[in-house]
Tab-separated table of C-alpha atoms and ligand atoms in Angstrom:
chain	number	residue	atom	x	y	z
A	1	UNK	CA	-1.691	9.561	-51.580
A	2	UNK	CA	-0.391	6.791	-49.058
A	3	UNK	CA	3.152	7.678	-48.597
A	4	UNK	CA	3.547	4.156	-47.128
A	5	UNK	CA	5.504	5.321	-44.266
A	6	UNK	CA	3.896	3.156	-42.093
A	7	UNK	CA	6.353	1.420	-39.006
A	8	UNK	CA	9.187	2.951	-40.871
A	9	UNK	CA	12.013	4.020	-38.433
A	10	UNK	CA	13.509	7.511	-39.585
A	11	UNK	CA	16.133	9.792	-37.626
A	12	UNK	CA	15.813	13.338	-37.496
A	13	UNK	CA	18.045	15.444	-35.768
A	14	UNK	CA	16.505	18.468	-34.489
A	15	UNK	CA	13.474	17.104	-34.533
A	16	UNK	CA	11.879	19.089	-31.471
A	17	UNK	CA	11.521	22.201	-32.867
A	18	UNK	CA	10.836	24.457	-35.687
A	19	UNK	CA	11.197	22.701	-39.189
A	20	UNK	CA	12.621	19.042	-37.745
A	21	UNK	CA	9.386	19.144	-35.090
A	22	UNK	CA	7.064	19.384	-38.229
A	23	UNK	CA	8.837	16.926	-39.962
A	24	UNK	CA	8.878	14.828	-36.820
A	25	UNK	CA	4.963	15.325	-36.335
A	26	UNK	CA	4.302	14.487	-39.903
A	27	UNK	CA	6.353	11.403	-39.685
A	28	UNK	CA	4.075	10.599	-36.260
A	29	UNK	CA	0.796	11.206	-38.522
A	30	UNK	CA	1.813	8.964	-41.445
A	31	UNK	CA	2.409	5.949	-38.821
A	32	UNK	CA	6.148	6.389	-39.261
A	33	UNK	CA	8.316	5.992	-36.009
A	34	UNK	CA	10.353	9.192	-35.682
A	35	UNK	CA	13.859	9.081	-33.589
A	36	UNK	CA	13.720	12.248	-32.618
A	37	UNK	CA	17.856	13.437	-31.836
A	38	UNK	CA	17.321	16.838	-30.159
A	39	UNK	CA	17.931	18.558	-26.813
A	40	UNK	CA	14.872	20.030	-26.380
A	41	UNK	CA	12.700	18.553	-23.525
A	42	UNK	CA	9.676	19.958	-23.460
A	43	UNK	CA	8.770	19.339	-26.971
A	44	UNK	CA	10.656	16.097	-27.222
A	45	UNK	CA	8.244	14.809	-24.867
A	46	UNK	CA	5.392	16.057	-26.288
A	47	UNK	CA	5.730	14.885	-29.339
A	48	UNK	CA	6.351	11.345	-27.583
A	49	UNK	CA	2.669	11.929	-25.872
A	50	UNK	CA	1.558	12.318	-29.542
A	51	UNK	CA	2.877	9.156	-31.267
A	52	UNK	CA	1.652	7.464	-27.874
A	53	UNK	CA	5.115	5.885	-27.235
A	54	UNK	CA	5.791	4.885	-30.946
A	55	UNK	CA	8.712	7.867	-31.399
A	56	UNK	CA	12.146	7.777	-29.521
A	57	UNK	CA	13.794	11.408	-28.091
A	58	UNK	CA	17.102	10.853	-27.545
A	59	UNK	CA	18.127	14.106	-25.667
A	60	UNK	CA	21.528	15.074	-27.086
A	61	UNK	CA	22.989	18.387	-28.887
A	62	UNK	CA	25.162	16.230	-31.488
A	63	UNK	CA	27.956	17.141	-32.098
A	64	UNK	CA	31.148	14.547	-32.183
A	65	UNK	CA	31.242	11.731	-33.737
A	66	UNK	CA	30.864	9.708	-30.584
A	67	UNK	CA	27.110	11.519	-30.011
A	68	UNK	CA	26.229	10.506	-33.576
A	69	UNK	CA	27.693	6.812	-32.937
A	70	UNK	CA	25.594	6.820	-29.897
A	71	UNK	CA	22.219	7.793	-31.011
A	72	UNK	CA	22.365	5.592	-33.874
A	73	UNK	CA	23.074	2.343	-32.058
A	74	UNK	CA	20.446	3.646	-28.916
A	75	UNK	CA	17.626	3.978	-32.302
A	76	UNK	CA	19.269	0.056	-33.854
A	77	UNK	CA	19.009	-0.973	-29.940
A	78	UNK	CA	15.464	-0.164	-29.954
A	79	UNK	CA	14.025	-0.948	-33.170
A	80	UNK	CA	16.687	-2.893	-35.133
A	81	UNK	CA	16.296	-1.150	-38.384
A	82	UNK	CA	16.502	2.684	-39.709
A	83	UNK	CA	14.545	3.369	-43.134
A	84	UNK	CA	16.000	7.249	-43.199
A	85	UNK	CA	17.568	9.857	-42.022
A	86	UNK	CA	16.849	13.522	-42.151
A	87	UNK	CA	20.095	15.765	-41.243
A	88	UNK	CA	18.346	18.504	-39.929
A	89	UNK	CA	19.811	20.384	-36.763
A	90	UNK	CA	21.762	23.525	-37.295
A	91	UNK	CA	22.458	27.066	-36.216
A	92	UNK	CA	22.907	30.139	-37.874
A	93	UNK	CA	25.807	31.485	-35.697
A	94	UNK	CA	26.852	34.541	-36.901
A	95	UNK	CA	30.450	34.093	-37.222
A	96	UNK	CA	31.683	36.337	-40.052
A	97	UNK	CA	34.897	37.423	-41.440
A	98	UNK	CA	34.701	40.779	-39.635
A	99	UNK	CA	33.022	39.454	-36.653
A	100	UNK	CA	34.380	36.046	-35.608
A	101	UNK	CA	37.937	33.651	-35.717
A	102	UNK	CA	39.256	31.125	-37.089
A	103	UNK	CA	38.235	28.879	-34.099
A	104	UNK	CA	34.653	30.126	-34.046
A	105	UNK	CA	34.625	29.244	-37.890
A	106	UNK	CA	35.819	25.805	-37.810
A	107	UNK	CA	33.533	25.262	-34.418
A	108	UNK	CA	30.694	26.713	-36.641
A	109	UNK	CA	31.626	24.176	-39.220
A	110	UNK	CA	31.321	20.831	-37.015
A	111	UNK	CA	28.357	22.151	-35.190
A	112	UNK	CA	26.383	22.955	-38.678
A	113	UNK	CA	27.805	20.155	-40.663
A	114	UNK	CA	30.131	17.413	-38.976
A	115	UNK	CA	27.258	15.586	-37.313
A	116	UNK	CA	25.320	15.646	-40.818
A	117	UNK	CA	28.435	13.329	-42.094
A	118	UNK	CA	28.933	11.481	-38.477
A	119	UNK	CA	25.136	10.439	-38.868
A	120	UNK	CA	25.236	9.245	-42.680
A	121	UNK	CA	28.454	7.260	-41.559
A	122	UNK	CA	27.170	5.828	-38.628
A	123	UNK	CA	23.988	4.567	-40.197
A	124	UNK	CA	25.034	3.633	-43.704
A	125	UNK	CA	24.861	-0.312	-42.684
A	126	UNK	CA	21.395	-0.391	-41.604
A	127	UNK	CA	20.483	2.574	-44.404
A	128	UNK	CA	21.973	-0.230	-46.921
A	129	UNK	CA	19.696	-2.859	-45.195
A	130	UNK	CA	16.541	-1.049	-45.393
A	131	UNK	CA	17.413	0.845	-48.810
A	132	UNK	CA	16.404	4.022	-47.481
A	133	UNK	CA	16.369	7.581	-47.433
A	134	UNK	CA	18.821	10.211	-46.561
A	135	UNK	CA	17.462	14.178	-46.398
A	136	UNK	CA	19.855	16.703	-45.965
A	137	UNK	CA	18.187	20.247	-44.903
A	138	UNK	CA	20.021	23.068	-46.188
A	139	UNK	CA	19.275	26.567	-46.713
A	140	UNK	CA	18.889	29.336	-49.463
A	141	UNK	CA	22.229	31.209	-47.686
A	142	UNK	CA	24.268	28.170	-49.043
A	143	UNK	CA	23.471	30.185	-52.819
A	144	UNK	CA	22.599	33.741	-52.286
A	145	UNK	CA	24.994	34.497	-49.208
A	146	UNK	CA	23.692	36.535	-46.038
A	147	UNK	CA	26.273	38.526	-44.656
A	148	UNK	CA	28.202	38.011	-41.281
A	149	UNK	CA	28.039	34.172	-41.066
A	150	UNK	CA	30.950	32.077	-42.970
A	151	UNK	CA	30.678	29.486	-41.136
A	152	UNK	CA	27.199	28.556	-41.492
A	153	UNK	CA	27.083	29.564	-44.721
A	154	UNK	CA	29.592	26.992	-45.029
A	155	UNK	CA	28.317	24.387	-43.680
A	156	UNK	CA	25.008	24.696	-45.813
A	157	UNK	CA	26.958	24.382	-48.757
A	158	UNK	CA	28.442	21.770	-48.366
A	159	UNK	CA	25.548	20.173	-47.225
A	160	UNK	CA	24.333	20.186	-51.005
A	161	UNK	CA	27.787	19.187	-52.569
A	162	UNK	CA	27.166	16.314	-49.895
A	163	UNK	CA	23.759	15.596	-51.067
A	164	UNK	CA	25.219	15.191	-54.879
A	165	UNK	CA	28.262	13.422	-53.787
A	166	UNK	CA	26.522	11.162	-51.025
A	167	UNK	CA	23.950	10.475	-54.082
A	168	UNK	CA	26.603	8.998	-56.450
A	169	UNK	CA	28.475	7.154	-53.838
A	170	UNK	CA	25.291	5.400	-52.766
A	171	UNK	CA	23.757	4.452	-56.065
A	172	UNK	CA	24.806	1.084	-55.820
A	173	UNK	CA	22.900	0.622	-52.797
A	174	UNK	CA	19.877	2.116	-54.100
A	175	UNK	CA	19.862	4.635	-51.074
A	176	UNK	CA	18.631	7.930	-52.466
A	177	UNK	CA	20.248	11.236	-51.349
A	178	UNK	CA	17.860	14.839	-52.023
A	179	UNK	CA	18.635	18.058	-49.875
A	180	UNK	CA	15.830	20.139	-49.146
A	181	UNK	CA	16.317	24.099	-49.407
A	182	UNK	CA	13.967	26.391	-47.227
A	183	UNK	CA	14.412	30.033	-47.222
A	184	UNK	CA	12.260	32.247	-44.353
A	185	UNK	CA	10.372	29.994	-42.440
A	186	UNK	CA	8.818	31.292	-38.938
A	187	UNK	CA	10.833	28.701	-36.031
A	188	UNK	CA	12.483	29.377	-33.086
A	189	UNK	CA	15.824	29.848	-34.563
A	190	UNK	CA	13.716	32.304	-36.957
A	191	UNK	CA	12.217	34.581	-33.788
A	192	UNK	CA	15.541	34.854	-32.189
A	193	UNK	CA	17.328	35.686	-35.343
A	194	UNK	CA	14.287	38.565	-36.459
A	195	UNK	CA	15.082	39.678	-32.734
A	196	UNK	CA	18.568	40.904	-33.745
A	197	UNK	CA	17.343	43.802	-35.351
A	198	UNK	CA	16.137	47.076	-33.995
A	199	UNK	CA	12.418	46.784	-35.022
A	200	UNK	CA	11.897	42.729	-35.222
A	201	UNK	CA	8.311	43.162	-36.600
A	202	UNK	CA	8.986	45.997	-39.024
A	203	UNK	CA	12.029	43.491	-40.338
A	204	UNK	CA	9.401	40.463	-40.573
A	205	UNK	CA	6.720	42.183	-42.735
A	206	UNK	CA	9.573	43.915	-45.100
A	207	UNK	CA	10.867	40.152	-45.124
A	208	UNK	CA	7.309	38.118	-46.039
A	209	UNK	CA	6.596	41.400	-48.283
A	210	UNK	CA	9.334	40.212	-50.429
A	211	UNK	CA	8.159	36.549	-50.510
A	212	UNK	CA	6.718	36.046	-54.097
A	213	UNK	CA	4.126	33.781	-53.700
A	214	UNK	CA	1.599	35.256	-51.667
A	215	UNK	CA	4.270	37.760	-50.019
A	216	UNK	CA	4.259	35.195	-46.693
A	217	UNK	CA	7.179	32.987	-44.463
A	218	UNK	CA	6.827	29.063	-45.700
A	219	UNK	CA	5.011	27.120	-42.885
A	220	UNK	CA	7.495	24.933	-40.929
A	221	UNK	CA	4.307	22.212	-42.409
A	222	UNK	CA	5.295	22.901	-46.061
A	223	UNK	CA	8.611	21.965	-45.391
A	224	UNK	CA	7.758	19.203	-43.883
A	225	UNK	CA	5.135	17.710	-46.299
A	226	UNK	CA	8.035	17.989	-49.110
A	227	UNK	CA	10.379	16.384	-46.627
A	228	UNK	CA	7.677	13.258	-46.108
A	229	UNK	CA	7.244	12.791	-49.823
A	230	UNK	CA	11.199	12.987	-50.094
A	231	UNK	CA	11.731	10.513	-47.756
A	232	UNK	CA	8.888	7.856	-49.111
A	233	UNK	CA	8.722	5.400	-52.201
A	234	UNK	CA	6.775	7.948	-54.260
A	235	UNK	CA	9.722	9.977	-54.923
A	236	UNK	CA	11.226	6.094	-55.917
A	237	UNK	CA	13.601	8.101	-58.942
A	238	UNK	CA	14.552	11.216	-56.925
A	239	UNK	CA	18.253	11.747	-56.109
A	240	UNK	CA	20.713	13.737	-55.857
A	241	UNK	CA	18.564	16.895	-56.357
A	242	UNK	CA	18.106	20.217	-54.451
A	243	UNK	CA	14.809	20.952	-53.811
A	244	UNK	CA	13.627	24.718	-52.684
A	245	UNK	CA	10.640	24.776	-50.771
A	246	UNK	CA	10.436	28.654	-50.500
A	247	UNK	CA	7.681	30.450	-52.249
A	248	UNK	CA	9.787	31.454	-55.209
A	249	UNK	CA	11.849	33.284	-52.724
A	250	UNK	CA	15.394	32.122	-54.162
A	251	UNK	CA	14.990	32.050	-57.858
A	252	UNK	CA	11.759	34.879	-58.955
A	253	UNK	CA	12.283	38.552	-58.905
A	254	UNK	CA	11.667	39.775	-55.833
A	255	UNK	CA	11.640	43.463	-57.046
A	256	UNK	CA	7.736	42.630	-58.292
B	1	NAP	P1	15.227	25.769	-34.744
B	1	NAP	O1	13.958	26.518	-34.679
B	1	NAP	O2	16.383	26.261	-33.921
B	1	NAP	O3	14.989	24.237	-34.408
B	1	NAP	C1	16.099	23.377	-34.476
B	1	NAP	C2	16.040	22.352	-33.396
B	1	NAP	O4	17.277	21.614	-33.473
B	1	NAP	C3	15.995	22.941	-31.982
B	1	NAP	O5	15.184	22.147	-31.161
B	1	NAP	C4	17.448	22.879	-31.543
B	1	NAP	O6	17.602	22.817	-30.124
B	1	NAP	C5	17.913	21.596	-32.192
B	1	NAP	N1	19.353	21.542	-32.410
B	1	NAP	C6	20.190	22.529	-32.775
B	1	NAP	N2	21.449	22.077	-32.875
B	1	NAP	C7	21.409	20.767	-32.558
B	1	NAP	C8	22.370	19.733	-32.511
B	1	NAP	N3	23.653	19.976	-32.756
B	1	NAP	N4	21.978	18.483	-32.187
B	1	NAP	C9	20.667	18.214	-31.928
B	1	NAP	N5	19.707	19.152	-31.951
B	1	NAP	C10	20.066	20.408	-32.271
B	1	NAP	O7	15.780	25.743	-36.269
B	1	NAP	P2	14.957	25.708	-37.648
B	1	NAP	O8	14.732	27.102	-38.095
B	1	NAP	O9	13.841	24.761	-37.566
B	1	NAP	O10	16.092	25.131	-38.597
B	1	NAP	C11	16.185	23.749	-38.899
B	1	NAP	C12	17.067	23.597	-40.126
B	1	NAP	O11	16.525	24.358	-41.210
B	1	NAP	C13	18.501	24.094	-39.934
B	1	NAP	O12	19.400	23.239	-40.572
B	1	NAP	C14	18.483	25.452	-40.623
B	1	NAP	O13	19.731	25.793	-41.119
B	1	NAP	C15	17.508	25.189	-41.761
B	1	NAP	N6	16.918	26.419	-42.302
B	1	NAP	C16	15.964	27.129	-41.597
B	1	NAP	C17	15.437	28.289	-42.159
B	1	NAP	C18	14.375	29.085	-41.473
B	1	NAP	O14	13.907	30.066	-42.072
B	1	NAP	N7	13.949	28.755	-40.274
B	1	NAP	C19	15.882	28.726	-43.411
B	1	NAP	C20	16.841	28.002	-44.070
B	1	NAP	C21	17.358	26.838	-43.514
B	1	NAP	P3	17.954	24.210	-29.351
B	1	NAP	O15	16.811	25.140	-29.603
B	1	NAP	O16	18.120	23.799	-27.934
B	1	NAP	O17	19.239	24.697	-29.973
């Protein structure tokens, strides 16, 4: 299938590492130019080296609305257009009702979910130019809960009111709006995370055990190959939906 992402400009924050750096590599393999809006050095540049020039890293942590401002007129500086944007970068922080403040919660909120709005704002103009794409990456906590993260958890629901309400708001510009919903996936934010408890790789195998299909993590690839078809004209009469990429992990039994 020719996704016909060819020369078209797409933002994606976080999209060094983990599940934005497979979306950004994918993006680089279909002839798409990724702007890649991440921190990361080492695997911004890489991934540079790979598109041979034709990607942009813009090293910044977003965060306010000033960063997001920024990036978006460095990527219009460079290439005068932007066909999509995937909102991508998050953290799961950890800051629960037991374990956290009010402060850490609302900081929680603007670093999970503020720059996901700040981007969509900031490139709406040139989104409505190029009719694009907007992706919104959520996560499986935002409907089952996980214990010891509000503000997260949070943020990744509203990310998929967003998605709905972004969805109807654009219609008129034919920009469509889709969130994308992963649930274990093996990243960097993953590691750390499986790290936190006392036997990490006793907690990992108990984890992919439960997995329905095929009792394994989803590949950081899997993500991304929904996220490509998401973002190009085959999925022409997609919007507004929530999508789970997660081996049945949400929605089956996982008691089988
Ligand atoms: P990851 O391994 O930590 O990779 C995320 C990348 O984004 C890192 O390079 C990180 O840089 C960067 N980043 C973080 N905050 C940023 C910010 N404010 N501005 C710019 N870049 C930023 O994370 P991941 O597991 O791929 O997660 C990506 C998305 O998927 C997140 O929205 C997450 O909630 C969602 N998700 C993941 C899973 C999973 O199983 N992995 C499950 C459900 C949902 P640093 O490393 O320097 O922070």
């Amino acid at each position: 299938m020719d996704l016909q992402l060819q020369d078209k400009v797409i933002l994606v924050s976080g999209g060094a590492k983990g599940i934005g750096g497979a979306i950004s590599r994918g993006l680089i393999e279909e002839g798409a130019i990724p702007v890649i809006i991440d921190p990361s050095d080492v695997e911004g540049k890489e991934l540079v080296d790979l598109a041979k020039g034709k990607a942009l890293h813009l090293k910044k942590r977003l965060f306010s609305p000033a960063d997001a401002e920024g990036v978006v007129q460095e990527a219009l500086a460079k290439y005068g257009r932007i066909d999509g944007l995937v909102n991508n970068a998050g953290t799961n922080d950890g800051v629960g009702l037991e374990k956290g403040s009010p402060e850490a919660f609302l900081q929680s909120l603007e670093k999970n979910v503020g720059h996901y709005y700040f981007l969509a704002h900031y490139a709406l103009e040139a989104l409505k130019k190029s009719k694009g794409a907007i992706l919104n990456i959520s996560s499986k906590t935002a409907v089952t809960g996980q214990g010891n993260t509000s503000g997260y958890v949070a943020a990744k629901g509203a990310q998929l009111a967003l998605t709905r309400e972004w969805a109807v708001e654009l219609l008129p510009y034919h920009i469509r709006v889709n969130a994308l919903v992963p649930a274990e996936v093996y990243t960097p934010m993953y590691a750390t995370w499986i790290q936190s408890f006392p036997n990490p790789e006793e907690k990992l195998d108990e984890i992919s055990r439960r997995v329905p299909l095929q009792n394994r993590m989803t590949t950081a690839e899997e993500i991304a190959a929904m996220a490509l078809f998401l973002l190009s004209q085959k999925a022409s009469h997609i919007t507004g939906q929530h999508i789970f990429v997660d081996g049945g992990y949400t929605h089956l039994d996982r008691a089988l």
